[in-house]
PDB file of C-alpha atoms in Angstrom:
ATOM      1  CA  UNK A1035     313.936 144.541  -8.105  1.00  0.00           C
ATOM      2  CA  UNK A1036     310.222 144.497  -7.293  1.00  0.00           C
ATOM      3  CA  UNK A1037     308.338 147.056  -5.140  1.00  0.00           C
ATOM      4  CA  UNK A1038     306.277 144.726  -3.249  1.00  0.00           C
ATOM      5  CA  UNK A1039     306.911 142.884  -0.032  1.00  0.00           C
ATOM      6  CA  UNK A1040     307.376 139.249  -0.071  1.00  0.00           C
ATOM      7  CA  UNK A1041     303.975 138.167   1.079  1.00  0.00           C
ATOM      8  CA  UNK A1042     302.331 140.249  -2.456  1.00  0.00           C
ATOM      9  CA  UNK A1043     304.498 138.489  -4.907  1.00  0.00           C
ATOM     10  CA  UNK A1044     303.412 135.178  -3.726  1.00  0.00           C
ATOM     11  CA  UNK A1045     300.875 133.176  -5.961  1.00  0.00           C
ATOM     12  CA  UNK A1046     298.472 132.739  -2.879  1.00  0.00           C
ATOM     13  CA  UNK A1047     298.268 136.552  -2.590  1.00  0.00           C
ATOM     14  CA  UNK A1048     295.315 137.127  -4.304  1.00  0.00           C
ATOM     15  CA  UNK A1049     293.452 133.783  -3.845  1.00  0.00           C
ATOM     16  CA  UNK A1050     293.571 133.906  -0.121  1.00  0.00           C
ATOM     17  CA  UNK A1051     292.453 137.892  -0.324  1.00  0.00           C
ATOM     18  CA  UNK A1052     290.034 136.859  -2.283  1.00  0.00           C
ATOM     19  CA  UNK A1053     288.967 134.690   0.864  1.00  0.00           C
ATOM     20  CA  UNK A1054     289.431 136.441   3.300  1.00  0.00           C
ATOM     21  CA  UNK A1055     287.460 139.126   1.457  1.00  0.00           C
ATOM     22  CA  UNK A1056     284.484 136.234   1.265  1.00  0.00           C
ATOM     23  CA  UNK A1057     284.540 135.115   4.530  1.00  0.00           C
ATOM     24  CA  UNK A1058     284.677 139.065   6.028  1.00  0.00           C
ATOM     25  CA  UNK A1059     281.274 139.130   3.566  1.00  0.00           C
ATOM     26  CA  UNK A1060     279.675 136.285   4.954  1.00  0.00           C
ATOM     27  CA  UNK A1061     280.125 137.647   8.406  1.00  0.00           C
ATOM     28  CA  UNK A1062     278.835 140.434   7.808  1.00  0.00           C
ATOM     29  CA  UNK A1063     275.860 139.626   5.739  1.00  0.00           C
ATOM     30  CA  UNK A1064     275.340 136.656   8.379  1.00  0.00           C
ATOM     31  CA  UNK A1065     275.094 140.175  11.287  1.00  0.00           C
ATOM     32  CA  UNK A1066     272.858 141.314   8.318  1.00  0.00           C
ATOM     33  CA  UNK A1067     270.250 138.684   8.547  1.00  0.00           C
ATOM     34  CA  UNK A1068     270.990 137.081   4.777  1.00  0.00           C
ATOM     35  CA  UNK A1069     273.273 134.090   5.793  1.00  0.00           C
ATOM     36  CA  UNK A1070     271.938 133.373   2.173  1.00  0.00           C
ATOM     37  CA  UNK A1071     273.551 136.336  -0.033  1.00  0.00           C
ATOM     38  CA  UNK A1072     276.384 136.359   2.352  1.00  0.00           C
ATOM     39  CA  UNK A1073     276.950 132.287   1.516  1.00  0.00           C
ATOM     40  CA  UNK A1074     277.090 132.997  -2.301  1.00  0.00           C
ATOM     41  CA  UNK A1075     278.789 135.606  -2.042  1.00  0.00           C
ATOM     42  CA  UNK A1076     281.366 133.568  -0.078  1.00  0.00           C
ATOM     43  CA  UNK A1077     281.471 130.875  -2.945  1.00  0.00           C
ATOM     44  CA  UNK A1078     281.641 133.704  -5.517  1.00  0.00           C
ATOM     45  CA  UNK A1079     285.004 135.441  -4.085  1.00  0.00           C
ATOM     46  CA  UNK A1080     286.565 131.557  -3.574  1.00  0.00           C
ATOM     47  CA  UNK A1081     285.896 130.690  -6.814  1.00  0.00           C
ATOM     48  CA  UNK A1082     287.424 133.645  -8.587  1.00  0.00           C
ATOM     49  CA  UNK A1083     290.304 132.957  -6.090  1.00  0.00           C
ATOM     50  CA  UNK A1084     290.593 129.591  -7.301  1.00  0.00           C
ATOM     51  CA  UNK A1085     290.205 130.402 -10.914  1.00  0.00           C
ATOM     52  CA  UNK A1086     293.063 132.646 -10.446  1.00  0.00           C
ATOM     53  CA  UNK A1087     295.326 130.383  -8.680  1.00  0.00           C
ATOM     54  CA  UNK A1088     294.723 127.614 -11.193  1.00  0.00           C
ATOM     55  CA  UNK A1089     294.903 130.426 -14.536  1.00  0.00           C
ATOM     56  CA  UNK A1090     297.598 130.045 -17.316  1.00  0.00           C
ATOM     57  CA  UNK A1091     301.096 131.612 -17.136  1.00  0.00           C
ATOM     58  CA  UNK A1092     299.923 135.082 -18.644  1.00  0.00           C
ATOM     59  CA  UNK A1093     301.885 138.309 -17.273  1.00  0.00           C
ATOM     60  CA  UNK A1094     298.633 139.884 -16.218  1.00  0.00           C
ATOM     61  CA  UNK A1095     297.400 136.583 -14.289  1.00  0.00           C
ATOM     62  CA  UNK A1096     300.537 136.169 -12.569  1.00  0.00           C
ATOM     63  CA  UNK A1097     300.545 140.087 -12.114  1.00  0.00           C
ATOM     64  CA  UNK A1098     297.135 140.245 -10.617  1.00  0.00           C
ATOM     65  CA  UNK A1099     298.257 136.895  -8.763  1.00  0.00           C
ATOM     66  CA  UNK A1100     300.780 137.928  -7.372  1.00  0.00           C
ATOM     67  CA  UNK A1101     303.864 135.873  -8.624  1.00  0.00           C
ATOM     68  CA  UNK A1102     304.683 137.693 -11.044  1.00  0.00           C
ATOM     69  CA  UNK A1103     305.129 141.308 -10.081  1.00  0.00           C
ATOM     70  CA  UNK A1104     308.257 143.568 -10.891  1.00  0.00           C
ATOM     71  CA  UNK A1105     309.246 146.986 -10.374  1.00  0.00           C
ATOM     72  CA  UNK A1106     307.376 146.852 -14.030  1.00  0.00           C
ATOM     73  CA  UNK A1107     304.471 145.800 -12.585  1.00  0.00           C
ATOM     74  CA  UNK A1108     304.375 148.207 -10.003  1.00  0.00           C
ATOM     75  CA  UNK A1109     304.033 150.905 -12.571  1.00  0.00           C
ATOM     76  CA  UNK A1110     301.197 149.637 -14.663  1.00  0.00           C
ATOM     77  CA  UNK A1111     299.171 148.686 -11.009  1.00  0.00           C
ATOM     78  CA  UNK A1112     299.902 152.515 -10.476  1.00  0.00           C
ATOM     79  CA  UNK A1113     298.783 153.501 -13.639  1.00  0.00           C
ATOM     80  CA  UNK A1114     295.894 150.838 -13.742  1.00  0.00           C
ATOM     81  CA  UNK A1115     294.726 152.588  -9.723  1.00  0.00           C
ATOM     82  CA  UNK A1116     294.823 155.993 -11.569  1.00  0.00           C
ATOM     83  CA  UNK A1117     292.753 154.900 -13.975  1.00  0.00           C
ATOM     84  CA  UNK A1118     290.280 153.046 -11.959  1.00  0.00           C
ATOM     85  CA  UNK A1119     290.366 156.322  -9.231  1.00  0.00           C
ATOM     86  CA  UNK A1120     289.381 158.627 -12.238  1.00  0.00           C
ATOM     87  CA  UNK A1121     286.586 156.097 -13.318  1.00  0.00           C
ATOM     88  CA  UNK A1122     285.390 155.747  -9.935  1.00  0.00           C
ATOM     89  CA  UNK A1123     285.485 159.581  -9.066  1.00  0.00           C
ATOM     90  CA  UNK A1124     283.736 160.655 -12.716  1.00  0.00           C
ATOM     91  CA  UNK A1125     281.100 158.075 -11.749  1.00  0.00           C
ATOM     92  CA  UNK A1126     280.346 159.739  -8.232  1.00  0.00           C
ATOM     93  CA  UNK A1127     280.354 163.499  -9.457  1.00  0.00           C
ATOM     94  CA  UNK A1128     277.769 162.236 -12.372  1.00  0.00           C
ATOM     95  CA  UNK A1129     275.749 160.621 -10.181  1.00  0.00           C
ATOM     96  CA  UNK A1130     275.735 163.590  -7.630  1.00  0.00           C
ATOM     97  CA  UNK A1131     274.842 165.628 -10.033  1.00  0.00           C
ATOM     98  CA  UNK A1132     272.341 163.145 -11.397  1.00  0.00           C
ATOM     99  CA  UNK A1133     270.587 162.547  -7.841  1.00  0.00           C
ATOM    100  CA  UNK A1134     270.616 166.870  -7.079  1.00  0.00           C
ATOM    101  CA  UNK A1135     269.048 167.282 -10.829  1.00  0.00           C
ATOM    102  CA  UNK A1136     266.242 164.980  -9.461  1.00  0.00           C
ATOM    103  CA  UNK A1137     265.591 167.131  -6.189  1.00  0.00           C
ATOM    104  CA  UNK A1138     267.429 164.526  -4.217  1.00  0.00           C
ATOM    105  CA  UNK A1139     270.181 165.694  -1.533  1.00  0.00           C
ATOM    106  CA  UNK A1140     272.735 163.846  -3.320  1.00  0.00           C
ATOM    107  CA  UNK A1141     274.048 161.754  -0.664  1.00  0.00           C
ATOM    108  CA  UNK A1142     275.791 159.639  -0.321  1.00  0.00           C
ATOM    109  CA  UNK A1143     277.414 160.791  -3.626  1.00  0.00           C
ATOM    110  CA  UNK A1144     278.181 164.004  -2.013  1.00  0.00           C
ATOM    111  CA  UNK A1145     280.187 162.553   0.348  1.00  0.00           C
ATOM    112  CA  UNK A1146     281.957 159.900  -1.393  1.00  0.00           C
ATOM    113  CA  UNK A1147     283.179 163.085  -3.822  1.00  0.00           C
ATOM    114  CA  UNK A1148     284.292 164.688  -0.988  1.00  0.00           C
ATOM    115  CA  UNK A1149     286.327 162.091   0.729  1.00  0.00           C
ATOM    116  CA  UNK A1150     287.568 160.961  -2.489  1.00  0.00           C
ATOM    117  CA  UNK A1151     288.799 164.809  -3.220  1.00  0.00           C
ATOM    118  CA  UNK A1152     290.118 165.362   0.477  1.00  0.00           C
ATOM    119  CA  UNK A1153     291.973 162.028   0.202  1.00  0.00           C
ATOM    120  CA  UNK A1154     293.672 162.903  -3.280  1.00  0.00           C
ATOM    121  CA  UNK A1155     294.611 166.301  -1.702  1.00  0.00           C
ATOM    122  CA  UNK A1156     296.131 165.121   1.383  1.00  0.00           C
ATOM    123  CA  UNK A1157     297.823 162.055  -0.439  1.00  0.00           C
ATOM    124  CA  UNK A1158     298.968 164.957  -2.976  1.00  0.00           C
ATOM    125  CA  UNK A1159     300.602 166.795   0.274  1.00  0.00           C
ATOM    126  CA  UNK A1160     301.946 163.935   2.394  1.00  0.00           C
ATOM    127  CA  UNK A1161     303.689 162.327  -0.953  1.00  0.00           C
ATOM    128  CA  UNK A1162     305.143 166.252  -1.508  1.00  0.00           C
ATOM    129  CA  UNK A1163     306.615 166.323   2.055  1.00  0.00           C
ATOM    130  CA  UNK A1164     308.037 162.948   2.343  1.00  0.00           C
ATOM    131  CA  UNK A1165     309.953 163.567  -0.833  1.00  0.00           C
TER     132      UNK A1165
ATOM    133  CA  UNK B1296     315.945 155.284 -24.701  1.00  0.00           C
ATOM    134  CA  UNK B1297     317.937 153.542 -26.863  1.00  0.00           C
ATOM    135  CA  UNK B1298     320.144 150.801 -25.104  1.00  0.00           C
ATOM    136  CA  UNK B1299     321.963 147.790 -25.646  1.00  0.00           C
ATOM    137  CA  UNK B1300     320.644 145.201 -23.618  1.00  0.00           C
ATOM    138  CA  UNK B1301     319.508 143.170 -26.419  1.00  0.00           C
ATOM    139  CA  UNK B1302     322.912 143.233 -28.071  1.00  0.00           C
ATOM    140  CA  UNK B1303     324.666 141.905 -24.560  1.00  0.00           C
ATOM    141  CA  UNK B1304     322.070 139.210 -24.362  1.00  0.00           C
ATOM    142  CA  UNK B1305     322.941 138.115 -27.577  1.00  0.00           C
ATOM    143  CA  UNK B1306     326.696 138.287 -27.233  1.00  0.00           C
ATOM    144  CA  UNK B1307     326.209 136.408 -23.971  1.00  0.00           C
ATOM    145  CA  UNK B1308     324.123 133.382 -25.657  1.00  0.00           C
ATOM    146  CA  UNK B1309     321.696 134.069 -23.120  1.00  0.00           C
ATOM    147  CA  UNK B1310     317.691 134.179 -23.630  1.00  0.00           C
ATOM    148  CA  UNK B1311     314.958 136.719 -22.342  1.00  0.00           C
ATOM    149  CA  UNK B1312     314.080 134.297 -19.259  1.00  0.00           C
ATOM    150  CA  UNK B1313     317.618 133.501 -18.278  1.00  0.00           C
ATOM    151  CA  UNK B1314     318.574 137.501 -17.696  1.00  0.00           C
ATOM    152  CA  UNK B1315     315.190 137.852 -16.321  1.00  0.00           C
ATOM    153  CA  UNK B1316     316.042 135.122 -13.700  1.00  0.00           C
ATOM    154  CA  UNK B1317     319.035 136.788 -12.911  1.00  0.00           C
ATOM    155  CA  UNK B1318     317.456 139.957 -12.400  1.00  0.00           C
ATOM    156  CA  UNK B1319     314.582 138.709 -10.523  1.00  0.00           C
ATOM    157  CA  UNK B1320     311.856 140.236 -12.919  1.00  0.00           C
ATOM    158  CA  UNK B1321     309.873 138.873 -15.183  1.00  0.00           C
ATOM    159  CA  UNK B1322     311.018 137.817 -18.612  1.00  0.00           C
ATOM    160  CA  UNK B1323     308.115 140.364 -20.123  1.00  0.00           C
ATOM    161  CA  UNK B1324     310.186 143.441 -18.468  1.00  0.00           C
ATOM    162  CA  UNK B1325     313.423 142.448 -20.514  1.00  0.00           C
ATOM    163  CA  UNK B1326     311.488 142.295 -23.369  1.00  0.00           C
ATOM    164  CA  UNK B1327     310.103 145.349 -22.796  1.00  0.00           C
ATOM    165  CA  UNK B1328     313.292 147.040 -21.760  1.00  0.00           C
ATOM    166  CA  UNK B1329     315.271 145.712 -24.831  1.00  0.00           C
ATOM    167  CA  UNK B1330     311.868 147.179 -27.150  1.00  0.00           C
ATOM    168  CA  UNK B1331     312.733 150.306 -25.181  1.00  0.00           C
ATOM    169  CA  UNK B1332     308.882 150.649 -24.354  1.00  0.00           C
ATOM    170  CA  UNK B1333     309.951 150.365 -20.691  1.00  0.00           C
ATOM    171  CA  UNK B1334     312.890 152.207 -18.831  1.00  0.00           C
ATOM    172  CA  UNK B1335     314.307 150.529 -16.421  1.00  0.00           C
ATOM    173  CA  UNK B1336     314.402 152.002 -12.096  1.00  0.00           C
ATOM    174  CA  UNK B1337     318.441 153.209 -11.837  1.00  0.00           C
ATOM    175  CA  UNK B1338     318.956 149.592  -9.233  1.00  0.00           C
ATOM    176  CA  UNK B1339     317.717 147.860 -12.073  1.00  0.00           C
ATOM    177  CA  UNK B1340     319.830 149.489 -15.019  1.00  0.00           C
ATOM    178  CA  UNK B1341     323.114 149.330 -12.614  1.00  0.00           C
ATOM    179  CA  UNK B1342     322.259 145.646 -11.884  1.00  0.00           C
ATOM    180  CA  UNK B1343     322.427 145.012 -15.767  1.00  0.00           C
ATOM    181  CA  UNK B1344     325.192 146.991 -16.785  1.00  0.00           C
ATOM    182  CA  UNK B1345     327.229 145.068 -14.072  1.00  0.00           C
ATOM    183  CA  UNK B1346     326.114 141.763 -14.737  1.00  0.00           C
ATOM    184  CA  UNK B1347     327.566 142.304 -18.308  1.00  0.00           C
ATOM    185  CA  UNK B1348     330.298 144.177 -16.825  1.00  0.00           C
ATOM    186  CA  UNK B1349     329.969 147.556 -18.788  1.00  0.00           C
ATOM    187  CA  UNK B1350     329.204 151.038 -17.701  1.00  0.00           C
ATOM    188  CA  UNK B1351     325.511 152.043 -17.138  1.00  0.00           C
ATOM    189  CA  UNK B1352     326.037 154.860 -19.258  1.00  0.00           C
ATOM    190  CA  UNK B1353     327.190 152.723 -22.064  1.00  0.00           C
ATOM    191  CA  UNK B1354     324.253 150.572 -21.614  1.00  0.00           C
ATOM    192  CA  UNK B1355     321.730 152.955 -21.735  1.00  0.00           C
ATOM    193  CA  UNK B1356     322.377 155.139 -24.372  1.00  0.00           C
ATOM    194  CA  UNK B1357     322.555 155.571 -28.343  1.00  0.00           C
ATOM    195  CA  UNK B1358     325.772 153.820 -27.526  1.00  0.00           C
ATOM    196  CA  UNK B1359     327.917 156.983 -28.493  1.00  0.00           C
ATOM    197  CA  UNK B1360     329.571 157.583 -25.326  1.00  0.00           C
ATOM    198  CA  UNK B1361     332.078 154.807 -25.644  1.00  0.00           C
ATOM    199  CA  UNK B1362     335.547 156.638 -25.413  1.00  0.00           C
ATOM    200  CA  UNK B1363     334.457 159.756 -25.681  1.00  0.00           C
ATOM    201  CA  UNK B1364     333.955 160.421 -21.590  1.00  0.00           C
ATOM    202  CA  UNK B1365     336.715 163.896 -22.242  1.00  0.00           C
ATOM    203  CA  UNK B1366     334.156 166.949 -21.917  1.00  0.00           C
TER     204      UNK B1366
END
């Protein structure tokens, strides 16, 4: 009854993202030339990870764990993605607006606004012709 | 939507995290089905009305439909 493939709704999901994700930072801060940042950085994401392998039973641990998601999980990560996409987008256009208001060109708020718009509109038309 | 999972459960001696099991959600989502603050997809809602053997339409409902199917 869930929405997810298998590999999501295991308890590793997020733990070993969360790894990944560090070790992809550390890489790339270690191109950067800040082994450093990139190192805590690294020990930052794989200790969250291993927080939230080793958390409590809690719906929204397990949720954001991975173990335990349902089709009614599915609908409150949709809802929670909204939410965090409206956040995110109100944040650019107030700080594009900010950043013109202070003479600046406004990048790269500018274009973050208008990749976040053109994405919602062709998402909004892609969803509409698949059915 | 008014339905009568809870009642089924009941008359089944079986708890939250045993239908849950059998569903393969979590227990939370029966709760939250039987509080009617969550509506079931339609796989899930047939899957439950046949594992207590009754009509979806019996299931979900105000429970008013029983023997009256004639329109």
């Amino acid at each position: 009854m869930g929405n997810y493939p298998a590999i999501m709704r295991s308890k590793w999901f997020l733990p070993l993202f969360s790894l990944v994700l560090g070790v992809v930072v550390l890489g790339a801060s270690w191109a950067g030339g800040s082994l450093g940042s990139g190192l805590i950085s690294l020990a930052v994401l794989a200790g969250f990870g291993l927080l939230i392998l080793l958390a409590g039973r809690s719906e929204t641990i397990r949720g954001l764990r991975g173990d335990g998601r349902d089709e009614r999980f599915a609908q409150i990560d949709l809802r929670a993605t909204a939410v965090t996409g409206l956040v995110l987008i109100v944040t650019l256009i107030v700080a594009w607006l900010t950043e013109i208001a202070q003479g600046h060109s406004g990048s790269p708020y500018a274009w973050l606004c208008a990749i976040g718009g053109l994405s919602y509109a062709l998402a909004v038309a892609f969803f509409r012709w698949r059915g | 939507m008014k339905n009568q999972v809870r009642a089924l459960r009941m008359k089944h001696d079986l708890a939250q995290g045993q239908l849950a099991e059998a569903m393969g959600v979590s227990r939370q989502t029966i709760n939250s089905i039987e509080n009617e603050r969550y509506m079931p997809s339609l796989p899930l809602a047939i899957a439950l009305a046949r594992y207590f053997g009754v009509p979806v339409e019996e299931m979900f409902g105000d429970g008013e439909l029983s023997g009256n199917h004639a329109l």
